[in-house]
């Protein structure tokens, strides 16, 4: 790789250490470089960024998608919400590749005027939701999607570490995978690379289809 690709990774001011380590490993495996983008850091020069990756973390403020302020009782990070929506806006206007992981996928959906279920149980009270960084569910990938061209499978296994879920899909976005009830991936076709996955592929690098997500992300960044 001749070009020194630089990926901006959106992170909270505190926490997400393990996710950050594994995301860095994922990018390192693809010979890409990275820089942390945090709400409190003054290092936001998007002219030097080749791609944007939004990592997982806290639930998103329900007021950002028309929900009630007391819709759930988990910790919020409103400063991070605002900061990362700004980062998405800058990246989208610059037309650089964008990858959203878990919370990142949800925030992409909100940026495009979509909404969320404040908790998964608002979608279905009887839903079985096993939280694990290891594969605990099957995800059905739509054949005519960007995601399918990346993973090359109609069905993949994925992990599950989230409390909220996508409800109404954002404008001009497409659903590219579900588990039957929960929207597991969204994408935008008329864009160099814009993909959001509800699971955490950085913890599943031992599976080729999940490594391919980072490979395609980096490859798109080099050609954009």
Tab-separated table of N, CA and C in Angstrom, residues 64-177:
chain	number	residue	atom	x	y	z
A	64	UNK	N	-32.700	13.084	20.100
A	64	UNK	CA	-32.148	13.281	18.757
A	64	UNK	C	-32.983	12.604	17.679
A	65	UNK	N	-33.857	11.679	18.067
A	65	UNK	CA	-34.683	10.999	17.063
A	65	UNK	C	-36.170	11.035	17.417
A	66	UNK	N	-36.542	12.063	18.179
A	66	UNK	CA	-37.961	12.259	18.468
A	66	UNK	C	-38.490	11.415	19.600
A	67	UNK	N	-37.610	10.800	20.377
A	67	UNK	CA	-38.041	9.986	21.498
A	67	UNK	C	-38.218	10.812	22.766
A	68	UNK	N	-38.736	10.175	23.815
A	68	UNK	CA	-38.937	10.846	25.097
A	68	UNK	C	-37.628	10.849	25.873
A	69	UNK	N	-37.351	11.917	26.593
A	69	UNK	CA	-36.074	12.045	27.301
A	69	UNK	C	-35.878	10.964	28.353
A	70	UNK	N	-36.974	10.375	28.836
A	70	UNK	CA	-36.887	9.315	29.843
A	70	UNK	C	-37.196	7.943	29.235
A	71	UNK	N	-36.876	7.796	27.944
A	71	UNK	CA	-37.223	6.546	27.247
A	71	UNK	C	-36.471	5.344	27.797
A	72	UNK	N	-35.290	5.569	28.379
A	72	UNK	CA	-34.544	4.457	28.977
A	72	UNK	C	-33.655	5.005	30.084
A	73	UNK	N	-33.035	4.122	30.846
A	73	UNK	CA	-32.300	4.562	32.036
A	73	UNK	C	-30.802	4.295	31.956
A	74	UNK	N	-30.267	4.141	30.774
A	74	UNK	CA	-28.830	3.918	30.639
A	74	UNK	C	-28.100	5.260	30.554
A	75	UNK	N	-26.796	5.210	30.736
A	75	UNK	CA	-25.987	6.425	30.666
A	75	UNK	C	-25.931	6.961	29.243
A	76	UNK	N	-25.989	8.261	29.098
A	76	UNK	CA	-25.895	8.912	27.795
A	76	UNK	C	-24.629	9.749	27.745
A	77	UNK	N	-24.212	10.080	26.534
A	77	UNK	CA	-23.050	10.949	26.327
A	77	UNK	C	-23.446	11.949	25.240
A	78	UNK	N	-24.183	12.977	25.651
A	78	UNK	CA	-24.736	13.937	24.702
A	78	UNK	C	-23.648	14.715	23.969
A	79	UNK	N	-22.549	14.969	24.655
A	79	UNK	CA	-21.427	15.671	24.024
A	79	UNK	C	-20.872	14.842	22.876
A	80	UNK	N	-20.747	13.542	23.104
A	80	UNK	CA	-20.255	12.656	22.055
A	80	UNK	C	-21.251	12.581	20.898
A	81	UNK	N	-22.543	12.493	21.218
A	81	UNK	CA	-23.573	12.454	20.171
A	81	UNK	C	-23.422	13.635	19.215
A	82	UNK	N	-23.349	14.825	19.794
A	82	UNK	CA	-23.247	16.043	18.997
A	82	UNK	C	-21.966	16.066	18.172
A	83	UNK	N	-20.865	15.701	18.806
A	83	UNK	CA	-19.560	15.690	18.156
A	83	UNK	C	-19.548	14.730	16.961
A	84	UNK	N	-20.079	13.536	17.157
A	84	UNK	CA	-20.011	12.537	16.089
A	84	UNK	C	-20.987	12.828	14.959
A	85	UNK	N	-22.106	13.442	15.251
A	85	UNK	CA	-22.993	13.872	14.167
A	85	UNK	C	-22.290	14.918	13.300
A	86	UNK	N	-21.497	15.768	13.943
A	86	UNK	CA	-20.708	16.756	13.198
A	86	UNK	C	-19.651	16.063	12.342
A	87	UNK	N	-19.025	15.016	12.883
A	87	UNK	CA	-18.007	14.274	12.140
A	87	UNK	C	-18.627	13.567	10.924
A	88	UNK	N	-19.812	13.000	11.108
A	88	UNK	CA	-20.515	12.360	9.985
A	88	UNK	C	-20.803	13.397	8.908
A	89	UNK	N	-21.269	14.561	9.326
A	89	UNK	CA	-21.598	15.623	8.380
A	89	UNK	C	-20.368	16.042	7.578
A	90	UNK	N	-19.237	16.218	8.245
A	90	UNK	CA	-18.001	16.607	7.563
A	90	UNK	C	-17.550	15.519	6.592
A	91	UNK	N	-17.594	14.265	7.050
A	91	UNK	CA	-17.156	13.148	6.214
A	91	UNK	C	-18.076	12.974	5.004
A	92	UNK	N	-19.373	13.109	5.228
A	92	UNK	CA	-20.348	12.920	4.147
A	92	UNK	C	-20.191	14.009	3.089
A	93	UNK	N	-19.983	15.225	3.527
A	93	UNK	CA	-19.819	16.327	2.577
A	93	UNK	C	-18.508	16.210	1.806
A	94	UNK	N	-17.525	15.589	2.434
A	94	UNK	CA	-16.244	15.376	1.769
A	94	UNK	C	-16.263	14.118	0.895
A	95	UNK	N	-17.329	13.302	1.089
A	95	UNK	CA	-17.515	12.056	0.335
A	95	UNK	C	-16.412	11.025	0.598
A	96	UNK	N	-15.970	10.957	1.852
A	96	UNK	CA	-15.015	9.916	2.207
A	96	UNK	C	-15.771	8.728	2.807
A	97	UNK	N	-15.208	7.527	2.727
A	97	UNK	CA	-15.880	6.336	3.261
A	97	UNK	C	-16.211	6.457	4.749
A	98	UNK	N	-17.370	5.926	5.108
A	98	UNK	CA	-17.854	5.964	6.489
A	98	UNK	C	-18.291	4.559	6.901
A	99	UNK	N	-17.777	4.098	8.036
A	99	UNK	CA	-18.178	2.806	8.600
A	99	UNK	C	-18.656	3.030	10.026
A	100	UNK	N	-19.876	2.573	10.310
A	100	UNK	CA	-20.433	2.694	11.653
A	100	UNK	C	-20.579	1.335	12.303
A	101	UNK	N	-20.097	1.218	13.525
A	101	UNK	CA	-20.178	-0.026	14.283
A	101	UNK	C	-21.134	0.157	15.454
A	102	UNK	N	-22.162	-0.665	15.510
A	102	UNK	CA	-23.134	-0.686	16.605
A	102	UNK	C	-23.754	0.702	16.816
A	103	UNK	N	-23.365	1.407	17.856
A	103	UNK	CA	-23.835	2.780	18.078
A	103	UNK	C	-23.574	3.643	16.849
A	104	UNK	N	-22.426	3.404	16.189
A	104	UNK	CA	-22.086	4.163	14.989
A	104	UNK	C	-23.101	3.991	13.882
A	105	UNK	N	-23.604	2.771	13.715
A	105	UNK	CA	-24.646	2.510	12.709
A	105	UNK	C	-25.928	3.247	13.070
A	106	UNK	N	-26.274	3.239	14.352
A	106	UNK	CA	-27.475	3.928	14.810
A	106	UNK	C	-27.366	5.434	14.593
A	107	UNK	N	-26.183	5.981	14.835
A	107	UNK	CA	-25.989	7.418	14.674
A	107	UNK	C	-26.036	7.823	13.200
A	108	UNK	N	-25.514	6.968	12.333
A	108	UNK	CA	-25.635	7.214	10.889
A	108	UNK	C	-27.108	7.292	10.508
A	109	UNK	N	-27.894	6.366	11.039
A	109	UNK	CA	-29.326	6.347	10.742
A	109	UNK	C	-29.998	7.632	11.211
A	110	UNK	N	-29.614	8.128	12.369
A	110	UNK	CA	-30.182	9.371	12.889
A	110	UNK	C	-29.755	10.558	12.030
A	111	UNK	N	-28.503	10.563	11.579
A	111	UNK	CA	-28.025	11.648	10.718
A	111	UNK	C	-28.899	11.764	9.469
A	112	UNK	N	-29.352	10.630	8.952
A	112	UNK	CA	-30.208	10.624	7.761
A	112	UNK	C	-31.694	10.653	8.116
A	113	UNK	N	-31.990	11.168	9.320
A	113	UNK	CA	-33.365	11.420	9.774
A	113	UNK	C	-34.150	10.142	10.070
A	114	UNK	N	-33.447	9.086	10.433
A	114	UNK	CA	-34.114	7.866	10.876
A	114	UNK	C	-34.325	7.902	12.384
A	115	UNK	N	-34.886	6.824	12.921
A	115	UNK	CA	-35.154	6.777	14.366
A	115	UNK	C	-34.716	5.438	14.943
A	116	UNK	N	-34.766	5.359	16.272
A	116	UNK	CA	-34.361	4.148	16.979
A	116	UNK	C	-35.462	3.687	17.930
A	117	UNK	N	-35.404	2.418	18.292
A	117	UNK	CA	-36.125	1.937	19.459
A	117	UNK	C	-35.228	2.250	20.661
A	118	UNK	N	-35.722	2.975	21.672
A	118	UNK	CA	-34.885	3.316	22.823
A	118	UNK	C	-34.252	2.086	23.479
A	119	UNK	N	-34.997	0.985	23.503
A	119	UNK	CA	-34.437	-0.295	23.917
A	119	UNK	C	-34.964	-1.365	22.962
A	120	UNK	N	-34.240	-2.453	22.871
A	120	UNK	CA	-34.666	-3.546	21.990
A	120	UNK	C	-36.036	-4.069	22.392
A	121	UNK	N	-36.351	-4.007	23.685
A	121	UNK	CA	-37.623	-4.542	24.167
A	121	UNK	C	-38.802	-3.644	23.810
A	122	UNK	N	-38.509	-2.418	23.320
A	122	UNK	CA	-39.577	-1.596	22.752
A	122	UNK	C	-39.996	-2.133	21.391
A	123	UNK	N	-39.116	-2.875	20.771
A	123	UNK	CA	-39.423	-3.536	19.503
A	123	UNK	C	-40.258	-4.782	19.748
A	124	UNK	N	-39.859	-5.563	20.737
A	124	UNK	CA	-40.553	-6.814	21.053
A	124	UNK	C	-40.205	-7.206	22.490
A	125	UNK	N	-41.203	-7.187	23.363
A	125	UNK	CA	-40.960	-7.489	24.775
A	125	UNK	C	-40.459	-8.909	24.994
A	126	UNK	N	-40.796	-9.811	24.075
A	126	UNK	CA	-40.442	-11.222	24.257
A	126	UNK	C	-39.155	-11.612	23.528
A	127	UNK	N	-38.490	-10.625	22.953
A	127	UNK	CA	-37.309	-10.930	22.151
A	127	UNK	C	-36.200	-11.528	23.023
A	128	UNK	N	-35.508	-12.521	22.492
A	128	UNK	CA	-34.368	-13.115	23.184
A	128	UNK	C	-33.115	-12.373	22.751
A	129	UNK	N	-32.446	-11.762	23.714
A	129	UNK	CA	-31.305	-10.909	23.388
A	129	UNK	C	-30.105	-11.323	24.222
A	130	UNK	N	-29.220	-12.084	23.617
A	130	UNK	CA	-28.033	-12.563	24.316
A	130	UNK	C	-26.852	-11.644	24.023
A	131	UNK	N	-26.359	-10.981	25.042
A	131	UNK	CA	-25.218	-10.077	24.857
A	131	UNK	C	-23.906	-10.842	24.964
A	132	UNK	N	-23.108	-10.767	23.915
A	132	UNK	CA	-21.812	-11.444	23.913
A	132	UNK	C	-20.947	-10.885	22.790
A	133	UNK	N	-19.617	-10.861	23.006
A	133	UNK	CA	-18.703	-10.462	21.931
A	133	UNK	C	-18.466	-11.621	20.967
A	134	UNK	N	-18.939	-12.818	21.350
A	134	UNK	CA	-18.798	-13.995	20.497
A	134	UNK	C	-20.059	-14.179	19.657
A	135	UNK	N	-19.986	-14.920	18.555
A	135	UNK	CA	-21.159	-15.103	17.699
A	135	UNK	C	-22.317	-15.777	18.443
A	136	UNK	N	-23.432	-15.087	18.539
A	136	UNK	CA	-24.597	-15.630	19.241
A	136	UNK	C	-25.868	-15.551	18.392
A	137	UNK	N	-25.758	-15.022	17.176
A	137	UNK	CA	-26.958	-14.923	16.337
A	137	UNK	C	-26.598	-15.070	14.864
A	138	UNK	N	-27.618	-15.394	14.081
A	138	UNK	CA	-27.469	-15.479	12.637
A	138	UNK	C	-28.036	-14.216	12.011
A	139	UNK	N	-27.303	-13.683	11.065
A	139	UNK	CA	-27.716	-12.467	10.359
A	139	UNK	C	-27.947	-12.810	8.895
A	140	UNK	N	-29.104	-12.416	8.377
A	140	UNK	CA	-29.469	-12.678	6.986
A	140	UNK	C	-29.088	-11.468	6.146
A	141	UNK	N	-28.227	-11.682	5.176
A	141	UNK	CA	-27.708	-10.596	4.337
A	141	UNK	C	-28.480	-10.554	3.021
A	142	UNK	N	-28.943	-9.376	2.634
A	142	UNK	CA	-29.677	-9.234	1.374
A	142	UNK	C	-28.723	-9.380	0.192
A	143	UNK	N	-29.124	-10.188	-0.765
A	143	UNK	CA	-28.234	-10.554	-1.872
A	143	UNK	C	-27.779	-9.347	-2.683
A	144	UNK	N	-28.685	-8.457	-3.021
A	144	UNK	CA	-28.325	-7.324	-3.871
A	144	UNK	C	-27.915	-6.118	-3.030
A	145	UNK	N	-26.986	-6.324	-2.126
A	145	UNK	CA	-26.520	-5.259	-1.251
A	145	UNK	C	-25.001	-5.158	-1.317
A	146	UNK	N	-24.505	-4.016	-0.924
A	146	UNK	CA	-23.062	-3.814	-0.825
A	146	UNK	C	-22.471	-4.779	0.188
A	147	UNK	N	-23.205	-4.989	1.285
A	147	UNK	CA	-22.718	-5.892	2.324
A	147	UNK	C	-22.512	-7.302	1.779
A	148	UNK	N	-23.430	-7.748	0.921
A	148	UNK	CA	-23.292	-9.094	0.369
A	148	UNK	C	-22.030	-9.202	-0.493
A	149	UNK	N	-21.736	-8.161	-1.249
A	149	UNK	CA	-20.512	-8.203	-2.066
A	149	UNK	C	-19.265	-8.244	-1.188
A	150	UNK	N	-19.398	-7.768	0.047
A	150	UNK	CA	-18.264	-7.758	0.978
A	150	UNK	C	-18.092	-9.108	1.663
A	151	UNK	N	-19.177	-9.631	2.237
A	151	UNK	CA	-19.065	-10.867	3.036
A	151	UNK	C	-19.235	-12.129	2.211
A	152	UNK	N	-19.889	-12.001	1.038
A	152	UNK	CA	-20.054	-13.127	0.114
A	152	UNK	C	-20.825	-14.294	0.723
A	153	UNK	N	-21.770	-13.987	1.616
A	153	UNK	CA	-22.611	-15.029	2.219
A	153	UNK	C	-24.022	-14.481	2.403
A	154	UNK	N	-25.018	-15.341	2.219
A	154	UNK	CA	-26.401	-14.952	2.473
A	154	UNK	C	-26.697	-14.920	3.968
A	155	UNK	N	-25.911	-15.655	4.725
A	155	UNK	CA	-26.104	-15.732	6.167
A	155	UNK	C	-24.743	-15.760	6.862
A	156	UNK	N	-24.596	-14.939	7.881
A	156	UNK	CA	-23.357	-14.912	8.649
A	156	UNK	C	-23.697	-14.975	10.137
A	157	UNK	N	-22.711	-15.299	10.950
A	157	UNK	CA	-22.908	-15.253	12.395
A	157	UNK	C	-22.338	-13.935	12.908
A	158	UNK	N	-22.949	-13.416	13.954
A	158	UNK	CA	-22.511	-12.126	14.490
A	158	UNK	C	-22.665	-12.104	16.002
A	159	UNK	N	-21.970	-11.163	16.616
A	159	UNK	CA	-22.118	-10.987	18.051
A	159	UNK	C	-23.229	-9.970	18.339
A	160	UNK	N	-23.427	-9.664	19.598
A	160	UNK	CA	-24.578	-8.833	19.959
A	160	UNK	C	-24.259	-8.089	21.257
A	161	UNK	N	-24.013	-6.780	21.151
A	161	UNK	CA	-23.679	-5.981	22.339
A	161	UNK	C	-24.384	-4.626	22.234
A	162	UNK	N	-25.697	-4.646	22.165
A	162	UNK	CA	-26.395	-3.364	22.026
A	162	UNK	C	-27.717	-3.364	22.774
A	163	UNK	N	-28.137	-2.175	23.163
A	163	UNK	CA	-29.364	-1.986	23.922
A	163	UNK	C	-30.460	-1.358	23.064
A	164	UNK	N	-30.042	-0.529	22.089
A	164	UNK	CA	-30.992	0.120	21.191
A	164	UNK	C	-30.995	-0.577	19.833
A	165	UNK	N	-31.952	-0.210	18.985
A	165	UNK	CA	-32.026	-0.796	17.643
A	165	UNK	C	-32.651	0.203	16.686
A	166	UNK	N	-32.329	0.063	15.423
A	166	UNK	CA	-32.883	0.938	14.394
A	166	UNK	C	-34.380	0.667	14.213
A	167	UNK	N	-35.151	1.731	14.148
A	167	UNK	CA	-36.600	1.627	13.954
A	167	UNK	C	-36.954	2.048	12.534
A	168	UNK	N	-37.115	3.333	12.309
A	168	UNK	CA	-37.399	3.854	10.968
A	168	UNK	C	-36.076	4.131	10.265
A	169	UNK	N	-35.951	3.597	9.075
A	169	UNK	CA	-34.701	3.734	8.331
A	169	UNK	C	-34.550	5.166	7.826
A	170	UNK	N	-33.324	5.664	7.851
A	170	UNK	CA	-33.054	7.033	7.420
A	170	UNK	C	-33.267	7.241	5.922
A	171	UNK	N	-33.423	8.492	5.535
A	171	UNK	CA	-33.680	8.853	4.139
A	171	UNK	C	-32.537	8.407	3.231
A	172	UNK	N	-32.901	7.730	2.158
A	172	UNK	CA	-31.958	7.244	1.139
A	172	UNK	C	-31.017	6.149	1.631
A	173	UNK	N	-31.320	5.575	2.799
A	173	UNK	CA	-30.564	4.426	3.268
A	173	UNK	C	-31.335	3.147	2.937
A	174	UNK	N	-30.620	2.048	2.875
A	174	UNK	CA	-31.222	0.750	2.594
A	174	UNK	C	-30.844	-0.241	3.693
A	175	UNK	N	-31.786	-1.105	4.035
A	175	UNK	CA	-31.487	-2.190	4.969
A	175	UNK	C	-30.764	-3.280	4.190
A	176	UNK	N	-29.593	-3.690	4.670
A	176	UNK	CA	-28.843	-4.729	3.956
A	176	UNK	C	-28.729	-6.029	4.738
A	177	UNK	N	-29.198	-6.048	5.997
A	177	UNK	CA	-29.186	-7.293	6.765
A	177	UNK	C	-30.115	-7.172	7.965
